[in-house]
Amino acid sequence: MRKAVIIGAGMTPVGEHWKLGLRDLAVEALLNAMDDAGIDKVDSLYVGNMISGPLVEQENLGALIADWAGLGNIPAVKIEAACASGGAAVQEGVKAVLSGLEDVVAVVGIEKMTDAWPSDTTRYLGYAADAEWELFHGASFVALNALVMRYYMKTYGYTEEDLALFAVNAHANGAKNPYAMFKRPIKVETVLKSPYIADPLKLFDASPVCDGAAAVIITTPEKAEELGVPKEKWVEVAGMGRAIDTINLANREDLLTLKAAKIAAERAYKMAGVEPKNIDFFEVHDAFTIMAALSLEALGVAKKGEGAKLAKEGQIAIDADYPIQTMGGLKARGHPVGATGVYQTVEAVLQLRGEAPSQVPDAEVGLTQNIGGTGSNITVSIFRRV
Amino acid sequence: MSRPMQVSRYWRHFREKYRLIGGKCENGHVFFPHRQVCPVCGSRNVEEYEFSGKGKVISWTIVRNPPSGFEYYKPYPLALVQLEDGPIVLAQLTDVDPEEIDFGMEVEVVTKKIREFEEDGIILYGYKFRPPVK
């Protein structure tokens, strides 16, 4: 079978980009990635995006971005899997390369969230849930996560303080990332003193509404060599998996198991031929602190009910056994929803090239996990230094 | 968005939302809402099943930053209710002081207004849960 390597990565800072539109951000990230690889054309483009239609009245992002990036008459489409759109777009790009149909593929993740009223953005994010049976009842996305958080705390005896540790860790790492939205460390008290947005979930348990774009260029090792891309830049896509679970949280077999993540991870581990203990860092989907805890459990890093314990024991810091959110995670770097999975990929590439601002020493294998919905659509990808 | 053209979209679910009618497959699995394929065994032989509407709160939250269309009602309690006949249902709690809500609290279904659209728009009704009226 063919192999896939990432030869270029680029991104924009995450933040409130009042002066830049969706296409500006996407094109900037894309050109950065192409410049990084040293190429000026690609065979196809995959755009990870969740809700551009309601947010900025723009669909057909494949044509829009390929056109404005000057990529010519290539095939280009938008990939949507709620907040996992970016992770899914990367995987679709890899599949195109592995299939042999395309040799050099560009993937860009983009979301422009600050061009809409906050309550409307809250509604659009709710589109990732079940509209007829969740959004109908006034369930915001935050509220659905809050229901899981309270149930988790009750079941395993954790406190709000315990879960706050995930936010503290993310900010500590994000403080060093020039592309992060929040570049300052916080304390547990900062989280605890922030207002409830859906009890027991507080403002600082949640990732911010923001804008951003990230991009990667994927090809085969043979083509990379032909293009003259130096080997130090290559990062192998070693494994990937993807699965869904019930879209409606209430229909879940077990509210506290991210079954889709578990299945996706098993597939990715198998394809890469690695186990959790072989992974040097994890970029998990901490859109809410509770999701970081559940993700560590689903990925097999912690036992069921012990995800938050890992944070309490100090095992998630850069210099610990299971570093997570090395560049700030969704919480501090920011979570431009459809772009997040591509940001995670770019960050994994930087870590594996040894170019990360908060570098995990000798990182050889990294894992990204991107969650769409309340755990309903999940991608897991494993990357390896070449 | 939120245009009154949505009448048919909401009306088609009125029996499920007013009477809590879900599904029961040939193998006895019950689920809510109704669907064509049993989520447990995959059977396509599914009949309607009306739930008793009695249940217990298994988790809850107070929505303080609601999606647009619900601003007028904030803050409001939202809960996962485990019905006595099986499935878990997401709904708002009503006629209850947020301080009184607790794990395992007994509740029963009641039909209430969910929201209104603009001045001349439609009004949506559906199930909510409240402490049982003695």
Coordinates of C-alpha atoms in Angstrom, one line a residue:
Chain A
M1 CA 0.0 0.0 0.0
R2 CA 1.1 3.6 -0.6
K3 CA 2.2 5.7 2.3
A4 CA 1.2 9.2 3.1
V5 CA 3.4 12.0 4.4
I6 CA 2.7 15.6 5.4
I7 CA 5.2 17.8 3.7
G8 CA 3.8 21.3 4.5
A9 CA 1.9 22.9 7.3
G10 CA 0.6 26.4 7.8
M11 CA -1.9 28.3 10.0
T12 CA -3.2 31.7 11.0
P13 CA -3.2 33.0 14.6
V14 CA -6.5 32.0 16.2
G15 CA -8.6 35.0 17.4
E16 CA -11.2 37.6 16.6
H17 CA -10.2 38.6 13.1
W18 CA -12.5 41.6 12.5
K19 CA -10.5 42.7 9.5
L20 CA -10.3 39.3 7.7
G21 CA -13.0 37.2 6.1
L22 CA -13.4 33.5 5.7
R23 CA -11.6 33.4 2.4
D24 CA -8.7 35.6 3.6
L25 CA -7.9 33.3 6.5
A26 CA -8.3 30.1 4.5
V27 CA -6.1 31.4 1.7
E28 CA -3.4 32.6 4.1
A29 CA -3.2 29.3 5.9
L30 CA -3.2 27.4 2.6
L31 CA -0.4 29.5 1.0
N32 CA 1.6 29.2 4.2
A33 CA 1.4 25.4 4.0
M34 CA 2.3 25.4 0.3
D35 CA 5.2 27.7 0.9
D36 CA 6.3 25.5 3.7
A37 CA 6.4 22.5 1.3
G38 CA 7.9 24.7 -1.4
I39 CA 5.2 23.9 -4.0
D40 CA 2.9 26.1 -6.1
K41 CA 0.3 23.6 -7.2
V42 CA -1.8 20.7 -5.9
D43 CA -4.0 18.0 -7.4
S44 CA -7.0 18.6 -5.2
L45 CA -8.3 20.5 -2.2
Y46 CA -10.4 19.3 0.8
V47 CA -11.9 22.0 3.0
G48 CA -12.8 21.2 6.6
N49 CA -15.7 23.4 7.7
M50 CA -18.8 23.1 9.8
I51 CA -21.2 26.0 9.6
S52 CA -20.1 28.5 7.0
G53 CA -23.6 28.7 5.6
P54 CA -25.4 30.0 8.6
L55 CA -22.4 32.0 9.9
V56 CA -21.4 33.9 6.8
E57 CA -23.9 32.8 4.1
Q58 CA -21.2 31.0 2.2
E59 CA -21.2 27.3 1.1
N60 CA -19.3 25.9 -1.9
L61 CA -16.1 26.5 0.0
G62 CA -14.2 24.1 -2.3
A63 CA -14.7 26.4 -5.3
L64 CA -14.3 29.6 -3.3
I65 CA -11.0 28.8 -1.6
A66 CA -9.4 26.9 -4.6
D67 CA -10.3 29.9 -6.8
W68 CA -9.0 32.6 -4.4
A69 CA -5.8 30.6 -3.7
G70 CA -5.2 30.4 -7.4
L71 CA -5.1 26.6 -7.5
G72 CA -6.7 26.3 -11.0
N73 CA -9.4 24.0 -12.1
I74 CA -8.8 21.2 -9.6
P75 CA -11.4 19.1 -7.7
A76 CA -12.2 20.8 -4.4
V77 CA -15.0 20.0 -1.9
K78 CA -16.1 20.9 1.7
I79 CA -16.0 18.1 4.2
E80 CA -18.5 18.5 7.1
A81 CA -18.5 16.4 10.3
A82 CA -19.5 19.0 12.9
C83 CA -16.6 20.1 15.0
A84 CA -14.6 17.1 13.6
S85 CA -14.8 18.5 10.1
G86 CA -11.1 19.4 10.2
G87 CA -10.0 15.9 11.3
A88 CA -12.3 14.4 8.7
A89 CA -10.9 16.6 5.9
V90 CA -7.4 15.6 6.8
Q91 CA -8.4 11.9 6.7
E92 CA -10.2 12.3 3.4
G93 CA -7.1 14.0 2.0
V94 CA -4.9 11.1 3.2
K95 CA -7.4 8.6 1.7
A96 CA -7.1 10.4 -1.7
V97 CA -3.3 10.0 -1.6
L98 CA -3.4 6.4 -0.4
S99 CA -5.9 5.4 -3.1
G100 CA -3.5 6.5 -5.8
L101 CA -6.0 8.8 -7.4
E102 CA -4.3 12.0 -6.3
D103 CA -0.6 12.6 -5.6
V104 CA -0.4 16.0 -3.9
V105 CA -3.4 17.0 -1.8
A106 CA -4.1 20.2 0.1
V107 CA -6.4 20.3 3.2
V108 CA -7.5 23.5 4.8
G109 CA -9.7 23.8 7.9
I110 CA -11.5 27.1 8.3
E111 CA -14.2 28.6 10.5
K112 CA -15.2 32.3 10.7
M113 CA -17.3 32.5 13.9
T114 CA -17.2 36.1 15.0
D115 CA -19.2 37.5 12.1
A116 CA -22.5 36.4 13.7
W117 CA -24.4 37.4 16.9
P118 CA -23.3 35.3 19.9
S119 CA -26.8 33.8 20.5
D120 CA -27.0 32.9 16.8
T121 CA -23.6 31.3 16.9
T122 CA -24.8 29.3 19.9
R123 CA -27.8 28.2 17.8
Y124 CA -25.6 27.2 14.8
L125 CA -23.2 25.2 17.0
G126 CA -26.4 23.4 18.2
Y127 CA -26.8 22.2 14.6
A128 CA -24.2 19.5 15.5
A129 CA -26.8 18.1 17.9
D130 CA -30.2 16.5 17.0
A131 CA -32.2 19.5 15.9
E132 CA -35.7 18.0 16.4
W133 CA -35.0 16.4 19.8
E134 CA -32.3 18.5 21.4
L135 CA -32.1 22.0 19.9
F136 CA -35.9 22.0 19.8
H137 CA -35.9 22.0 23.6
G138 CA -33.4 24.9 23.9
A139 CA -30.4 22.7 24.5
S140 CA -27.2 24.6 23.7
F141 CA -24.1 22.7 22.9
V142 CA -22.6 23.8 26.2
A143 CA -25.7 22.6 28.0
L144 CA -25.4 19.1 26.6
N145 CA -21.7 19.0 27.7
A146 CA -22.8 20.3 31.1
L147 CA -25.2 17.3 31.5
V148 CA -22.4 14.9 30.9
M149 CA -20.1 16.9 33.2
R150 CA -22.5 16.7 36.1
Y151 CA -23.1 13.0 35.6
Y152 CA -19.4 12.3 35.4
M153 CA -18.7 14.2 38.6
K154 CA -21.5 12.4 40.4
T155 CA -20.6 9.0 39.1
Y156 CA -16.9 9.1 39.9
G157 CA -16.8 11.7 42.8
Y158 CA -14.9 14.5 41.0
T159 CA -15.3 18.2 41.7
E160 CA -15.4 21.2 39.5
E161 CA -11.9 21.9 40.7
D162 CA -10.6 18.6 39.4
L163 CA -11.9 19.2 35.9
A164 CA -10.5 22.8 36.0
L165 CA -7.0 21.3 35.9
F166 CA -7.5 20.5 32.2
A167 CA -8.0 24.2 31.5
V168 CA -5.0 25.2 33.6
N169 CA -2.8 22.7 31.7
A170 CA -4.0 23.9 28.3
H171 CA -3.4 27.6 29.2
A172 CA 0.1 26.8 30.5
N173 CA 1.0 25.3 27.1
G174 CA -0.9 27.9 25.1
A175 CA 1.0 30.7 26.7
K176 CA 4.0 29.7 24.7
N177 CA 2.2 29.4 21.4
P178 CA 2.3 32.5 19.2
Y179 CA -0.7 31.3 17.3
A180 CA -2.9 30.7 20.4
M181 CA -5.8 33.0 21.2
F182 CA -5.0 33.0 24.9
K183 CA -1.4 33.4 25.6
R184 CA -1.5 33.6 29.4
P185 CA -1.4 31.0 32.1
I186 CA -4.4 30.7 34.5
K187 CA -4.9 29.2 37.9
V188 CA -7.6 26.8 39.1
E189 CA -9.3 29.8 40.9
T190 CA -9.6 31.6 37.6
V191 CA -11.7 28.7 36.3
L192 CA -13.7 28.4 39.5
K193 CA -14.5 32.1 39.7
S194 CA -15.6 32.4 36.0
P195 CA -19.4 32.5 35.6
Y196 CA -21.6 29.5 35.0
I197 CA -22.8 29.2 31.4
A198 CA -24.6 25.9 32.0
D199 CA -24.1 24.7 35.5
P200 CA -21.8 23.0 36.5
L201 CA -19.9 24.1 33.4
K202 CA -18.2 27.5 33.6
L203 CA -16.9 30.0 31.1
F204 CA -13.3 28.7 31.6
D205 CA -14.3 25.1 31.2
A206 CA -15.2 26.0 27.6
S207 CA -13.2 26.8 24.5
P208 CA -13.8 30.2 22.9
V209 CA -15.8 31.3 19.9
C210 CA -13.1 32.5 17.4
D211 CA -11.8 32.6 13.8
G212 CA -8.9 30.7 12.3
A213 CA -7.6 28.5 9.5
A214 CA -4.9 25.8 9.3
A215 CA -3.7 23.8 6.3
V216 CA -1.5 20.8 5.5
I217 CA -0.1 19.3 2.2
I218 CA -0.2 15.5 1.9
T219 CA 1.7 13.4 -0.6
T220 CA 3.6 10.1 -0.8
P221 CA 7.3 9.7 0.2
E222 CA 8.2 9.1 -3.5
K223 CA 6.5 12.2 -4.7
A224 CA 7.9 14.2 -1.8
E225 CA 11.4 13.2 -2.9
E226 CA 10.6 14.0 -6.5
L227 CA 9.4 17.5 -5.4
G228 CA 12.6 18.0 -3.5
V229 CA 11.0 18.4 -0.1
P230 CA 13.8 17.9 2.5
K231 CA 13.2 14.8 4.6
E232 CA 13.3 16.7 7.9
K233 CA 10.0 18.1 6.9
W234 CA 8.2 14.8 6.3
V235 CA 5.8 13.5 8.9
E236 CA 4.1 10.2 8.2
V237 CA 0.4 9.7 8.7
A238 CA 0.8 6.3 10.4
G239 CA -2.7 5.5 11.4
M240 CA -6.3 6.8 11.3
G241 CA -9.7 5.8 12.4
R242 CA -13.2 7.3 12.4
A243 CA -16.6 6.3 13.9
I244 CA -19.9 7.7 14.8
D245 CA -22.2 7.3 17.8
T246 CA -25.9 8.3 18.3
I247 CA -26.3 11.9 17.4
N248 CA -28.8 12.4 20.3
L249 CA -27.0 12.3 23.7
A250 CA -30.0 10.8 25.4
N251 CA -29.9 7.8 23.1
R252 CA -26.3 6.9 24.1
E253 CA -25.8 3.4 25.4
D254 CA -23.5 4.9 28.1
L255 CA -23.4 8.6 28.7
L256 CA -19.8 8.5 30.0
T257 CA -18.1 6.5 27.2
L258 CA -17.0 8.1 24.0
K259 CA -17.6 4.9 22.1
A260 CA -16.9 6.5 18.7
A261 CA -13.5 7.7 20.0
K262 CA -12.8 4.2 21.3
I263 CA -13.6 2.5 18.0
A264 CA -11.7 5.2 16.0
A265 CA -8.7 4.9 18.3
E266 CA -8.6 1.1 18.0
R267 CA -8.6 1.4 14.2
A268 CA -5.8 4.0 14.3
Y269 CA -3.7 2.1 16.8
K270 CA -4.0 -1.0 14.7
M271 CA -3.1 0.7 11.5
A272 CA -0.1 2.4 13.0
G273 CA 1.0 -0.7 15.0
V274 CA 1.2 1.2 18.2
E275 CA -0.3 1.2 21.7
P276 CA -1.2 4.2 23.9
K277 CA 2.0 3.8 25.8
N278 CA 4.0 4.4 22.6
I279 CA 2.4 7.8 21.9
D280 CA 4.6 10.8 23.0
F281 CA 1.8 13.4 23.0
F282 CA -1.9 13.6 22.6
E283 CA -3.9 16.5 21.1
V284 CA -7.4 15.7 22.4
H285 CA -10.6 17.6 21.8
D286 CA -11.0 19.7 25.0
A287 CA -13.8 21.9 23.7
F288 CA -15.0 21.4 27.3
T289 CA -12.9 20.2 30.2
I290 CA -15.1 17.1 30.6
M291 CA -14.4 16.1 27.0
A292 CA -10.6 16.0 27.8
A293 CA -11.3 13.6 30.7
L294 CA -13.6 11.3 28.6
S295 CA -11.2 11.4 25.7
L296 CA -8.2 10.1 27.7
E297 CA -10.4 7.2 28.8
A298 CA -11.7 6.4 25.3
L299 CA -8.1 6.5 23.9
G300 CA -7.0 3.9 26.4
V301 CA -4.7 6.3 28.2
A302 CA -6.7 6.2 31.4
K303 CA -9.1 3.6 32.8
K304 CA -12.8 4.4 32.7
G305 CA -13.6 7.0 35.3
E306 CA -9.9 7.9 35.8
G307 CA -9.4 10.5 33.0
A308 CA -9.6 13.4 35.5
K309 CA -7.4 11.5 37.9
L310 CA -4.6 11.7 35.3
A311 CA -4.8 15.5 35.5
K312 CA -4.9 15.4 39.3
E313 CA -1.7 13.3 39.3
G314 CA 0.1 15.7 37.1
Q315 CA 0.5 13.3 34.2
I316 CA -0.7 15.5 31.4
A317 CA 2.0 18.2 31.5
I318 CA 4.6 18.6 28.8
D319 CA 7.3 16.8 30.8
A320 CA 5.0 14.1 32.2
D321 CA 4.1 10.7 30.8
Y322 CA 1.0 11.7 28.8
P323 CA 1.4 15.3 27.6
I324 CA -1.8 16.7 26.2
Q325 CA -2.7 20.0 24.4
T326 CA 0.9 20.8 23.9
M327 CA 0.1 24.1 22.0
G328 CA -2.9 25.0 24.1
G329 CA -5.6 22.7 23.0
L330 CA -9.0 24.0 22.0
K331 CA -9.3 25.8 25.3
A332 CA -6.3 28.1 24.9
R333 CA -5.2 27.9 21.3
G334 CA -8.9 28.4 20.4
H335 CA -11.6 26.3 18.7
P336 CA -12.6 27.6 15.3
V337 CA -14.8 24.5 15.0
G338 CA -14.3 23.2 11.4
A339 CA -10.6 24.2 11.5
T340 CA -9.7 22.6 14.8
G341 CA -8.8 19.1 13.5
V342 CA -6.4 20.7 11.0
Y343 CA -4.8 22.9 13.7
Q344 CA -4.2 19.7 15.7
T345 CA -2.5 18.1 12.7
V346 CA -0.3 21.2 12.1
E347 CA 0.7 21.1 15.8
A348 CA 1.5 17.4 15.6
V349 CA 3.7 18.1 12.6
L350 CA 5.5 20.9 14.4
Q351 CA 6.1 18.6 17.5
L352 CA 7.4 15.8 15.3
R353 CA 9.7 18.1 13.4
G354 CA 11.0 19.4 16.7
E355 CA 9.8 22.9 15.9
A356 CA 7.1 23.3 18.6
P357 CA 7.3 26.3 21.0
S358 CA 6.7 24.0 23.9
Q359 CA 8.5 20.9 22.6
V360 CA 7.9 17.4 23.9
P361 CA 11.5 16.1 24.1
D362 CA 12.3 13.5 21.3
A363 CA 8.7 13.2 20.2
E364 CA 8.4 10.5 17.6
V365 CA 4.7 9.5 17.6
G366 CA 1.7 11.8 18.2
L367 CA -2.0 11.4 18.3
T368 CA -4.8 13.8 17.4
Q369 CA -8.5 13.3 18.3
N370 CA -11.2 15.5 17.0
I371 CA -14.8 15.3 18.3
G372 CA -17.9 16.3 16.4
G373 CA -21.2 16.7 18.2
T374 CA -21.5 15.5 21.8
G375 CA -19.2 12.6 20.9
S376 CA -21.3 11.6 17.8
N377 CA -18.6 11.9 15.1
I378 CA -15.0 11.3 16.0
T379 CA -11.7 11.1 14.2
V380 CA -8.4 9.8 15.6
S381 CA -5.1 10.1 13.6
I382 CA -1.6 9.0 14.5
F383 CA 1.5 10.7 13.1
R384 CA 5.1 9.6 13.1
R385 CA 8.5 11.2 12.6
V386 CA 10.0 9.9 9.4
Chain B
M1 CA -34.1 31.8 9.9
S2 CA -36.9 31.0 12.2
R3 CA -39.5 31.7 9.6
P4 CA -43.2 30.6 10.1
M5 CA -42.9 28.3 7.1
Q6 CA -41.7 25.8 9.7
V7 CA -45.3 24.7 10.5
S8 CA -45.1 21.4 8.7
R9 CA -41.7 20.7 10.1
Y10 CA -42.9 20.9 13.7
W11 CA -46.4 19.6 13.2
R12 CA -45.3 16.2 11.9
H13 CA -44.0 15.4 15.3
F14 CA -46.9 16.6 17.3
R15 CA -48.1 13.1 18.6
E16 CA -44.6 12.3 19.8
K17 CA -44.1 15.6 21.4
Y18 CA -47.6 15.9 23.0
R19 CA -48.1 12.3 24.0
L20 CA -44.6 11.0 24.3
I21 CA -45.0 8.3 21.6
G22 CA -41.9 6.4 20.7
G23 CA -41.3 3.0 19.2
K24 CA -41.3 -0.7 20.2
C25 CA -39.7 -3.3 18.0
E26 CA -40.8 -6.9 17.5
N27 CA -38.2 -8.0 20.0
G28 CA -39.6 -5.8 22.7
H29 CA -37.0 -3.0 22.7
V30 CA -38.6 0.4 23.4
F31 CA -37.0 3.7 22.3
F32 CA -37.7 7.4 22.0
P33 CA -38.1 9.1 19.6
H34 CA -39.7 6.7 17.1
R35 CA -37.5 5.5 14.3
Q36 CA -37.7 3.1 11.4
V37 CA -35.0 0.8 12.6
C38 CA -34.6 -0.5 16.2
P39 CA -31.4 1.0 17.5
V40 CA -30.8 -2.1 19.7
C41 CA -31.4 -5.1 17.3
G42 CA -31.8 -3.5 13.9
S43 CA -35.4 -4.8 13.4
R44 CA -37.5 -2.9 11.0
N45 CA -40.7 -4.2 12.5
V46 CA -41.4 -1.2 14.7
E47 CA -44.7 -0.2 16.3
E48 CA -45.7 3.0 18.1
Y49 CA -45.3 2.8 21.9
E50 CA -46.8 5.4 24.3
F51 CA -44.6 6.0 27.4
S52 CA -46.1 6.5 30.8
G53 CA -44.3 9.8 31.2
K54 CA -43.0 9.0 34.7
G55 CA -39.3 9.1 35.3
K56 CA -36.3 10.3 37.3
V57 CA -33.7 13.0 36.7
I58 CA -30.3 11.6 36.1
S59 CA -28.5 14.8 35.2
W60 CA -29.4 18.5 34.8
T61 CA -28.1 21.9 34.0
I62 CA -29.3 25.5 34.0
V63 CA -29.1 27.1 30.5
R64 CA -27.8 30.6 31.0
N65 CA -26.6 31.4 27.4
P66 CA -29.3 29.9 25.3
P67 CA -29.4 29.5 21.5
S68 CA -31.3 32.3 19.7
G69 CA -35.0 32.0 20.0
F70 CA -34.8 31.0 23.7
E71 CA -33.3 34.2 25.1
Y72 CA -36.7 35.2 26.6
Y73 CA -36.8 32.1 28.8
K74 CA -33.4 32.1 30.3
P75 CA -32.2 30.8 32.7
Y76 CA -34.1 27.5 32.4
P77 CA -33.4 24.0 33.7
L78 CA -32.7 21.2 31.2
A79 CA -32.5 17.6 32.2
L80 CA -31.9 14.0 31.1
V81 CA -34.8 12.0 32.5
Q82 CA -34.7 8.3 32.7
L83 CA -38.3 7.1 31.9
E84 CA -39.6 4.2 34.1
D85 CA -40.2 2.2 30.9
G86 CA -36.6 2.5 29.7
P87 CA -35.2 5.3 27.5
I88 CA -33.6 8.5 28.5
V89 CA -35.3 11.7 27.3
L90 CA -33.9 15.2 27.1
A91 CA -36.3 18.0 28.1
Q92 CA -36.7 21.1 30.1
L93 CA -37.9 20.9 33.7
T94 CA -40.8 23.1 34.7
D95 CA -42.6 24.2 37.9
V96 CA -39.6 23.6 40.0
D97 CA -37.1 25.7 41.9
P98 CA -33.6 25.1 40.4
E99 CA -32.3 24.6 43.9
E100 CA -34.7 21.6 44.5
I101 CA -33.5 19.7 41.5
D102 CA -31.4 16.6 42.5
F103 CA -30.2 13.3 41.2
G104 CA -33.0 10.8 41.2
M105 CA -35.8 13.4 41.6
E106 CA -39.1 11.9 40.4
V107 CA -40.8 13.8 37.6
E108 CA -43.8 13.4 35.3
V109 CA -44.4 14.6 31.7
V110 CA -46.5 17.7 31.0
T111 CA -47.3 19.5 27.8
K112 CA -46.1 23.0 27.8
K113 CA -45.1 25.9 25.5
I114 CA -41.6 25.4 24.3
R115 CA -41.1 28.7 22.5
E116 CA -42.8 31.3 20.3
F117 CA -41.4 32.6 17.0
E118 CA -41.8 36.2 16.1
E119 CA -45.0 38.2 16.8
D120 CA -47.1 36.6 14.1
G121 CA -45.2 33.3 14.1
I122 CA -46.1 29.8 15.3
I123 CA -46.0 28.7 18.9
L124 CA -44.3 25.4 19.7
Y125 CA -45.6 23.0 22.3
G126 CA -44.1 19.9 23.6
Y127 CA -43.1 17.8 26.6
K128 CA -41.5 19.1 29.7
F129 CA -41.1 17.3 33.0
R130 CA -42.2 18.5 36.5
P131 CA -42.4 17.1 40.0
P132 CA -45.5 14.9 40.2
V133 CA -48.7 16.7 41.1
K134 CA -50.1 14.8 44.1

